[in-house]
Amino acid sequence: MKINPWASPLLIGAVALIFCSTLRAKEVQLLNVSYDPTREFYQDYNRAFTKYWKEKTGETVTVRQSHGGSGKQARSVIDGLEADVVTLALAYDIDAIAERGKLLGVKWQTQFPRNSAPYTSTIVFLVRKGNPKGVQDWDDLVKPGVSVITPNPKTSGGARWNYLAAWGFALKKYGNDAQKAKEFVRQLYKNVPVLDSGARGAMTTFAQRGIGDVFISWENEAYLASAELGKDKFEMVVPALSILAEPPVAVVEKVAQRHGTETVAKAYLEYLYSLEGQKIAAKHYYRPREKGAWASSPVSFAELKLFTVEEFGGWQKAHNTHFSDGGIFDQIYKP
Amino acid sequence: MTESRFIRYLLLSVALLFLGLFLFVPLATVFTRALEKGGDVYWEAIRNPDTWSAIRLTVLASVIAVLLNLIFGVAAAWAIAKFDFIGKNILISLIDLPFAVSPVVSGLIYVLLFGLQGVWGPWLLEHNIKIIFAVPGIVLATTFVTFPFVARELIPLLQAQGTEEEEAAVVLGANGWQTFWKVTLPNMKWGLLYGLILTNARAMGEFGAVSVVSGHIRGETNTIPLHVEILYNEYNYAAAFAVASLLAALALVTLAIKSYVEWKSEL
């Protein structure tokens, strides 16, 4: 075999060229680092925002997306994933970016109205068609023989909402007796055969692999899964009491400053609060803050009593008590 | 053969059953599920710009990994097989390291080095150099996990061939370069090609290490395997399997080339 000694430098040159062309970027770019269930929503929203921004300023903005488990995404941003904005599942994850990454101020949650959460959701149950186990409320999840699917609250943001919703229900039921609430949640997790690491993985376990009788889920995710995977397979059960899930958004100040994208990043998140943004959120089964946008949803959101994470003294406190190493979740869940 | 026909057929059918169950059935499933919703959906999934960008990135990372492995693998194998030096065994162990550690750990190594909280992170940021969550990180991770293939393939080959031919060349007045180009390289060309094919196969299919350093930016830092996962997680099963079938097809082509090389080298 004869190798032309000029071949390899040429090849390397060619490769370098491809390299440069992928790195080159001219128009305004934003990177939105988000969590799993928002993929479809932001695909729609980005299109609307691009159009709005073009009309308003004449600038062409391209929004790139990255999705994954909320905690993992926060970790990536801390490690240098250059997000101009983050739209995550819970405030704790953005707190982590503020504290460990020092990429935005600790008071970030006052950047935008309503706790920087432009849309909300809640935690509901998805059961198999006909509801064979007769699940109506949180009480039914601790019954023996009911198999419950929920992801691991140590790794999944959605699972933390699930856990706190169950805990909040138990507190109400037992008149704020924390010991009894702990016992209730322990019973619930005894009924969980497998803890997936993220909400989408847990959904696949329930829907595709057919494991479990009840899937505790974000309301928006439950609607989406019913629409995508067939309405004839699942039914949604809304408990009488649940938690108000507030997925927050924030501009990652340090990164946006370096990219020179502060203005457009801020406008991008502000537009979520506009009627147009709210309507898109509603269309993707999120509960918009603006009541006027509720009619844009293909579903009618059920009325239920909602409590917030403030019941637990905010995310920092909830995290330290329940989800930190050696916290209550570690005490009650022994695989 | 002393075994009875019964034993032979039994062994043969066990092997075939095993192959069928664990190889052909899953492979067939990938292709049938990919075409489940018809050819249009299939082409739509392949023609999608995000799929194209994933293909481009995968090919780019594989090409660079193959080139770097060509250079480093040959250099390392040549040094180890043809020369004696202190620390040779340590070098051999080091070459095997990427096989021994989990791909996820391989990825994490780069996050710990180049990440913002990592050793060189702040310096890189200051100079506006992006390594992880960008194309260079993916190339690095791919190169790392494929590092042993070429060297591991060549070392036993070169050792078996011994150093007589090279010594003869030197005695006849050849310099180092001439010895390498005219004696060593022709002797190892098939082994080298085989190693490069394996490198390429692994590079295109790598998931773990690349997943850690990718950042999963759609249309930018997703390779084909990562793109498959994303589509699957979006309940877009037909598209996920369509792209997966593309990866499977690439693997089959690689396999065909590998068989051809093996056949040629035995002639």
XYZ file of N, CA, C and O in Angstrom, chain B residues 24-165:
568
model
N -30.498 -10.958 15.152
C -31.340 -10.721 13.973
C -32.699 -10.153 14.344
O -33.180 -9.226 13.703
N -33.311 -10.687 15.411
C -34.634 -10.193 15.795
C -34.594 -8.703 16.160
O -35.368 -7.917 15.617
N -33.663 -8.275 17.051
C -33.613 -6.828 17.346
C -33.327 -5.987 16.113
O -33.929 -4.929 15.920
N -32.403 -6.474 15.269
C -32.044 -5.717 14.077
C -33.251 -5.570 13.152
O -33.547 -4.486 12.642
N -33.971 -6.683 12.972
C -35.165 -6.641 12.131
C -36.208 -5.713 12.737
O -36.885 -4.965 12.020
N -36.314 -5.727 14.066
C -37.280 -4.855 14.735
C -36.990 -3.398 14.432
O -37.896 -2.618 14.153
N -35.706 -3.039 14.492
C -35.330 -1.650 14.212
C -35.847 -1.237 12.839
O -36.495 -0.202 12.691
N -35.594 -2.097 11.839
C -35.988 -1.719 10.480
C -37.511 -1.742 10.299
O -38.062 -0.865 9.641
N -38.186 -2.727 10.891
C -39.643 -2.762 10.700
C -40.303 -1.590 11.407
O -41.178 -0.927 10.860
N -39.847 -1.276 12.638
C -40.452 -0.160 13.353
C -40.145 1.164 12.659
O -40.944 2.099 12.686
N -38.985 1.222 12.010
C -38.615 2.440 11.294
C -39.559 2.680 10.122
O -39.935 3.814 9.824
N -39.981 1.603 9.481
C -40.818 1.738 8.283
C -42.302 1.542 8.585
O -43.138 1.552 7.681
N -42.608 1.399 9.881
C -43.968 1.133 10.336
C -44.989 2.130 9.778
O -46.063 1.762 9.331
N -44.596 3.406 9.825
C -45.547 4.436 9.398
C -45.357 4.823 7.940
O -45.779 5.889 7.515
N -44.665 3.996 7.203
C -44.520 4.235 5.761
C -43.237 4.951 5.395
O -42.578 5.566 6.236
N -42.908 4.882 4.106
C -41.666 5.454 3.600
C -41.591 6.963 3.769
O -40.512 7.509 3.996
N -42.741 7.644 3.674
C -42.730 9.103 3.765
C -42.208 9.565 5.114
O -41.355 10.443 5.201
N -42.770 8.963 6.173
C -42.350 9.325 7.526
C -40.867 9.040 7.698
O -40.125 9.816 8.303
N -40.432 7.920 7.121
C -39.031 7.532 7.201
C -38.143 8.605 6.573
O -37.214 9.115 7.202
N -38.469 8.999 5.341
C -37.640 10.001 4.661
C -37.699 11.348 5.344
O -36.720 12.072 5.402
N -38.878 11.668 5.852
C -39.045 12.933 6.564
C -38.080 12.982 7.752
O -37.420 13.986 7.992
N -37.994 11.857 8.471
C -37.129 11.795 9.656
C -35.662 11.910 9.262
O -34.868 12.573 9.932
N -35.303 11.278 8.130
C -33.904 11.313 7.705
C -33.547 12.696 7.154
O -32.456 13.202 7.366
N -34.513 13.327 6.477
C -34.214 14.598 5.819
C -34.254 15.799 6.761
O -33.810 16.882 6.419
N -34.806 15.565 7.973
C -34.903 16.631 8.957
C -33.534 17.291 9.180
O -32.530 16.607 9.310
N -33.479 18.648 9.234
C -32.176 19.315 9.395
C -31.425 18.876 10.657
O -30.195 18.807 10.648
N -32.169 18.611 11.739
C -31.500 18.182 12.965
C -30.833 16.822 12.780
O -29.758 16.565 13.314
N -31.500 15.945 12.009
C -30.900 14.645 11.728
C -29.637 14.831 10.910
O -28.608 14.226 11.200
N -29.711 15.721 9.926
C -28.541 15.974 9.091
C -27.378 16.505 9.886
O -26.240 16.104 9.692
N -27.688 17.427 10.801
C -26.602 17.991 11.593
C -26.008 16.904 12.484
O -24.794 16.873 12.705
N -26.863 15.978 12.972
C -26.344 14.868 13.781
C -25.444 13.968 12.946
O -24.377 13.543 13.391
N -25.852 13.721 11.704
C -25.042 12.881 10.825
C -23.696 13.557 10.550
O -22.639 12.944 10.659
N -23.751 14.865 10.218
C -22.508 15.595 9.951
C -21.557 15.518 11.131
O -20.370 15.238 10.983
N -22.118 15.763 12.340
C -21.263 15.779 13.526
C -20.665 14.397 13.773
O -19.480 14.276 14.104
N -21.485 13.365 13.616
C -20.992 12.006 13.838
C -19.871 11.678 12.862
O -18.833 11.128 13.256
N -20.071 12.030 11.596
C -19.052 11.735 10.593
C -17.780 12.527 10.889
O -16.667 11.989 10.860
N -17.950 13.804 11.236
C -16.789 14.639 11.553
C -15.999 14.050 12.717
O -14.776 13.880 12.629
N -16.712 13.714 13.804
C -16.030 13.185 14.985
C -15.338 11.866 14.646
O -14.208 11.620 15.080
N -16.001 11.026 13.842
C -15.410 9.732 13.498
C -14.163 9.922 12.642
O -13.140 9.268 12.871
N -14.247 10.831 11.660
C -13.097 11.042 10.771
C -11.888 11.523 11.574
O -10.777 11.012 11.432
N -12.131 12.492 12.459
C -11.004 13.011 13.240
C -10.466 11.921 14.172
O -9.254 11.747 14.312
N -11.391 11.165 14.811
C -10.941 10.104 15.712
C -10.102 9.082 14.947
O -9.060 8.635 15.428
N -10.536 8.736 13.748
C -9.804 7.750 12.951
C -8.421 8.297 12.580
O -7.409 7.614 12.708
N -8.353 9.578 12.167
C -7.066 10.168 11.795
C -6.096 10.215 12.968
O -4.940 9.819 12.855
N -6.618 10.686 14.129
C -5.741 10.784 15.297
C -5.272 9.406 15.727
O -4.115 9.204 16.090
N -6.194 8.427 15.668
C -5.820 7.076 16.056
C -4.826 6.471 15.079
O -3.982 5.668 15.471
N -4.941 6.867 13.833
C -3.981 6.408 12.829
C -2.575 6.851 13.233
O -1.637 6.057 13.290
N -2.454 8.130 13.588
C -1.140 8.670 13.931
C -0.633 8.087 15.267
O 0.416 7.472 15.342
N -1.462 8.274 16.309
C -1.013 7.843 17.641
C -0.907 6.325 17.740
O 0.012 5.794 18.345
N -1.865 5.635 17.167
C -1.881 4.184 17.255
C -0.654 3.571 16.611
O 0.017 2.720 17.204
N -0.320 4.048 15.404
C 0.852 3.512 14.703
C 2.120 3.864 15.474
O 2.989 3.008 15.701
N 2.222 5.123 15.935
C 3.414 5.544 16.677
C 3.594 4.684 17.923
O 4.683 4.165 18.198
N 2.493 4.506 18.676
C 2.588 3.744 19.923
C 2.931 2.288 19.634
O 3.813 1.710 20.285
N 2.244 1.700 18.661
C 2.481 0.289 18.369
C 3.907 0.069 17.884
O 4.585 -0.879 18.287
N 4.387 0.977 17.057
C 5.740 0.854 16.514
C 6.771 0.928 17.639
O 7.663 0.106 17.760
N 6.567 1.939 18.508
C 7.501 2.120 19.623
C 7.500 0.888 20.519
O 8.551 0.393 20.923
N 6.312 0.375 20.809
C 6.217 -0.735 21.757
C 6.739 -2.033 21.157
O 7.439 -2.799 21.818
N 6.423 -2.273 19.903
C 6.768 -3.570 19.320
C 8.213 -3.635 18.852
O 8.839 -4.691 18.889
N 8.762 -2.530 18.414
C 10.069 -2.596 17.770
C 11.215 -2.094 18.638
O 12.375 -2.247 18.287
N 10.914 -1.448 19.742
C 11.983 -0.895 20.575
C 11.803 -1.326 22.019
O 10.706 -1.685 22.447
N 12.908 -1.285 22.750
C 12.831 -1.547 24.184
C 13.109 -0.253 24.920
O 14.061 0.456 24.605
N 12.300 0.057 25.900
C 12.574 1.258 26.686
C 11.945 1.102 28.066
O 11.067 0.251 28.273
N 12.394 1.953 28.976
C 11.870 1.889 30.341
C 10.428 2.385 30.335
O 10.096 3.358 29.661
N 9.562 1.716 31.082
C 8.178 2.153 31.185
C 7.300 1.623 30.082
O 6.169 2.072 29.896
N 7.798 0.663 29.326
C 7.024 0.110 28.219
C 5.713 -0.511 28.690
O 4.656 -0.277 28.109
N 5.812 -1.280 29.814
C 4.591 -1.927 30.319
C 3.574 -0.915 30.810
O 2.372 -1.112 30.669
N 4.088 0.171 31.384
C 3.162 1.217 31.853
C 2.436 1.813 30.652
O 1.225 2.020 30.682
N 3.172 2.035 29.564
C 2.556 2.596 28.360
C 1.476 1.662 27.822
O 0.375 2.111 27.462
N 1.776 0.355 27.813
C 0.784 -0.605 27.329
C -0.474 -0.543 28.190
O -1.604 -0.525 27.688
N -0.291 -0.480 29.500
C -1.465 -0.407 30.393
C -2.251 0.861 30.141
O -3.484 0.866 30.141
N -1.510 1.968 29.938
C -2.190 3.249 29.717
C -3.042 3.205 28.450
O -4.139 3.750 28.412
N -2.527 2.540 27.430
C -3.278 2.452 26.183
C -4.596 1.707 26.402
O -5.614 2.038 25.800
N -4.559 0.748 27.325
C -5.772 -0.025 27.597
C -6.780 0.707 28.476
O -7.920 0.281 28.595
N -6.337 1.785 29.080
C -7.184 2.490 30.048
C -8.593 2.805 29.532
O -9.578 2.528 30.218
N -8.730 3.346 28.314
C -10.081 3.667 27.836
C -11.004 2.455 27.754
O -12.220 2.602 27.865
N -10.434 1.243 27.588
C -11.273 0.046 27.599
C -11.759 -0.261 29.006
O -12.851 -0.768 29.206
N -10.890 0.035 29.980
C -11.178 -0.368 31.352
C -12.193 0.547 32.022
O -13.049 0.088 32.775
N -12.107 1.864 31.761
C -13.029 2.760 32.458
C -14.347 2.872 31.695
O -14.391 2.716 30.475
N -15.399 3.111 32.450
C -16.721 3.282 31.825
C -16.735 4.531 30.956
O -16.111 5.536 31.303
N -17.421 4.480 29.809
C -17.473 5.654 28.926
C -17.975 6.915 29.639
O -17.521 8.019 29.340
N -18.885 6.721 30.603
C -19.402 7.888 31.320
C -18.273 8.575 32.083
O -18.166 9.807 32.110
N -17.395 7.746 32.677
C -16.256 8.307 33.400
C -15.336 9.032 32.415
O -14.839 10.127 32.707
N -15.131 8.440 31.233
C -14.308 9.097 30.217
C -14.844 10.490 29.923
O -14.082 11.444 29.793
N -16.155 10.596 29.799
C -16.762 11.897 29.535
C -16.551 12.840 30.706
O -16.196 14.015 30.533
N -16.748 12.306 31.904
C -16.629 13.147 33.106
C -15.214 13.707 33.261
O -15.044 14.834 33.733
N -14.214 12.906 32.853
C -12.831 13.378 32.939
C -12.720 14.729 32.246
O -12.129 15.668 32.773
N -13.346 14.820 31.051
C -13.248 16.065 30.284
C -14.034 17.198 30.922
O -13.625 18.356 30.844
N -15.173 16.845 31.557
C -15.917 17.891 32.261
C -15.071 18.425 33.409
O -15.010 19.630 33.659
N -14.395 17.513 34.111
C -13.576 17.936 35.253
C -12.360 18.747 34.799
O -11.894 19.620 35.519
N -11.873 18.481 33.603
C -10.726 19.236 33.098
C -11.149 20.564 32.493
O -10.622 21.617 32.834
N -12.123 20.494 31.582
C -12.452 21.679 30.781
C -13.726 22.386 31.224
O -14.042 23.439 30.706
N -14.477 21.787 32.151
C -15.712 22.405 32.618
C -15.421 23.712 33.330
O -14.289 23.968 33.754
N -16.464 24.521 33.484
C -16.300 25.844 34.084
C -15.754 25.735 35.502
O -15.006 26.577 35.965
N -16.147 24.660 36.217
C -15.653 24.458 37.583
C -14.373 23.619 37.566
O -13.839 23.264 38.594
N -13.923 23.258 36.371
C -12.798 22.342 36.246
C -11.453 23.050 36.285
O -11.356 24.260 36.488
N -10.403 22.243 36.054
C -9.037 22.728 36.217
C -8.737 23.892 35.267
O -8.243 24.945 35.681
N -9.039 23.709 33.993
C -8.684 24.740 33.006
C -9.879 25.593 32.589
O -9.752 26.446 31.708
N -11.037 25.350 33.218
C -12.265 26.039 32.818
C -12.148 27.552 32.786
O -12.418 28.186 31.755
N -11.751 28.176 33.888
C -11.697 29.649 33.913
C -10.760 30.225 32.854
O -11.078 31.222 32.228
N -9.606 29.579 32.650
C -8.652 30.062 31.637
C -9.273 30.003 30.247
O -9.181 30.936 29.457
N -9.951 28.854 29.952
C -10.586 28.686 28.639
C -11.658 29.737 28.416
O -11.797 30.292 27.329
N -12.408 30.034 29.491
C -13.481 31.021 29.384
C -12.894 32.385 29.047
O -13.386 33.103 28.181
N -11.804 32.730 29.749
C -11.145 34.003 29.537
C -10.719 34.172 28.076
O -10.777 35.245 27.511
N -10.256 33.077 27.482
C -9.770 33.139 26.109
C -10.843 32.736 25.110
O -10.556 32.520 23.940
N -12.070 32.577 25.636
C -13.212 32.293 24.778
C -13.020 31.025 23.934
O -13.348 30.998 22.750
N -12.441 30.002 24.550
C -12.288 28.727 23.853
C -13.311 27.748 24.415
O -13.399 27.557 25.626
N -14.086 27.183 23.526
C -15.094 26.225 23.976
C -14.614 24.810 23.694
O -14.273 24.487 22.567
N -14.566 23.979 24.716
C -14.185 22.584 24.513
C -15.381 21.676 24.780
O -15.912 21.053 23.867
N -15.831 21.637 26.036
C -16.984 20.767 26.286
C -18.275 21.521 25.979
O -18.303 22.746 25.929
N -19.319 20.760 25.774
C -20.616 21.257 25.296
C -20.442 21.912 23.931
O -21.169 22.823 23.561
N -19.432 21.492 23.192
C -19.192 21.983 21.840
C -18.528 20.859 21.047
O -18.244 19.794 21.596
N -18.268 21.145 19.786
C -17.738 20.093 18.907
C -16.388 19.520 19.389
O -16.212 18.304 19.402
N -15.418 20.369 19.809
C -14.135 19.786 20.219
C -14.264 18.749 21.335
O -13.555 17.740 21.325
N -15.159 18.979 22.286
C -15.342 18.032 23.380
C -15.828 16.690 22.883
O -15.390 15.632 23.351
N -16.737 16.736 21.921
C -17.281 15.498 21.368
C -16.189 14.736 20.629
O -16.061 13.516 20.759
N -15.352 15.483 19.888
C -14.242 14.848 19.183
C -13.263 14.229 20.183
O -12.837 13.075 20.035
N -12.943 14.986 21.240
C -12.020 14.485 22.257
C -12.542 13.204 22.901
O -11.815 12.212 23.025
N -13.808 13.235 23.319
C -14.383 12.077 24.000
C -14.394 10.868 23.069
O -14.064 9.747 23.485
N -14.747 11.105 21.803
C -14.776 10.006 20.841
C -13.382 9.421 20.638
O -13.195 8.205 20.617
N -12.396 10.316 20.510
C -11.025 9.848 20.314
C -10.553 9.045 21.520
O -9.919 8.002 21.389
N -10.899 9.532 22.715
C -10.467 8.855 23.936
C -10.998 7.424 24.002
O -10.248 6.492 24.215
N -12.295 7.245 23.784
C -12.846 5.896 23.940
C -12.391 4.945 22.833
O -12.436 3.739 23.008
N -11.930 5.497 21.693
C -11.520 4.611 20.606
C -10.003 4.422 20.568
O -9.485 3.729 19.714
N -9.314 5.060 21.522
C -7.866 5.090 21.476
C -7.197 3.719 21.360
O -6.244 3.550 20.604
N -7.643 2.691 22.104
C -6.897 1.430 22.092
C -7.001 0.636 20.794
O -6.149 -0.206 20.541
N -8.013 0.870 19.975
C -8.289 -0.064 18.876
C -7.094 -0.284 17.940
O -6.692 -1.420 17.702
N -6.529 0.800 17.406
C -5.448 0.645 16.434
C -4.206 0.055 17.098
O -3.635 -0.937 16.633
N -3.809 0.619 18.234
C -2.597 0.158 18.901
C -2.719 -1.313 19.300
O -1.828 -2.119 19.061
N -3.866 -1.655 19.901
C -4.096 -3.027 20.353
C -4.064 -4.011 19.181
O -3.641 -5.147 19.310
N -4.539 -3.571 18.043
C -4.563 -4.430 16.857
C -3.149 -4.639 16.310
O -2.787 -5.720 15.872
N -2.344 -3.570 16.386
C -1.033 -3.616 15.743
C 0.060 -4.240 16.595
O 0.957 -4.904 16.070
N -0.004 -4.034 17.916
C 1.102 -4.486 18.772
C 1.398 -5.984 18.601
O 2.535 -6.354 18.300
N 0.390 -6.874 18.757
C 0.703 -8.303 18.609
C 1.217 -8.628 17.210
O 2.144 -9.434 17.061
N 0.659 -7.967 16.227
C 1.057 -8.211 14.837
C 2.536 -7.868 14.639
O 3.317 -8.667 14.128
N 2.912 -6.663 15.094
C 4.291 -6.220 14.915
C 5.250 -7.065 15.743
O 6.352 -7.388 15.303
N 4.793 -7.446 16.953
C 5.646 -8.269 17.794
C 5.893 -9.629 17.145
O 6.995 -10.155 17.160
N 4.847 -10.195 16.536
C 4.978 -11.501 15.899
C 5.932 -11.429 14.714
O 6.676 -12.369 14.436
N 5.905 -10.273 14.037
C 6.781 -10.144 12.866
C 8.240 -9.958 13.243
O 9.126 -10.170 12.430
N 8.499 -9.557 14.470
C 9.876 -9.397 14.922
C 10.546 -8.210 14.264
O 9.897 -7.408 13.579
N 11.833 -8.083 14.453
C 12.540 -6.909 13.944
C 13.552 -7.255 12.845
O 14.303 -6.391 12.399
N 13.547 -8.523 12.396
C 14.582 -8.927 11.423
C 14.537 -8.093 10.147
O 15.553 -7.598 9.676
N 13.337 -7.925 9.609
C 13.245 -7.214 8.330
C 13.730 -5.784 8.464
O 14.417 -5.251 7.586
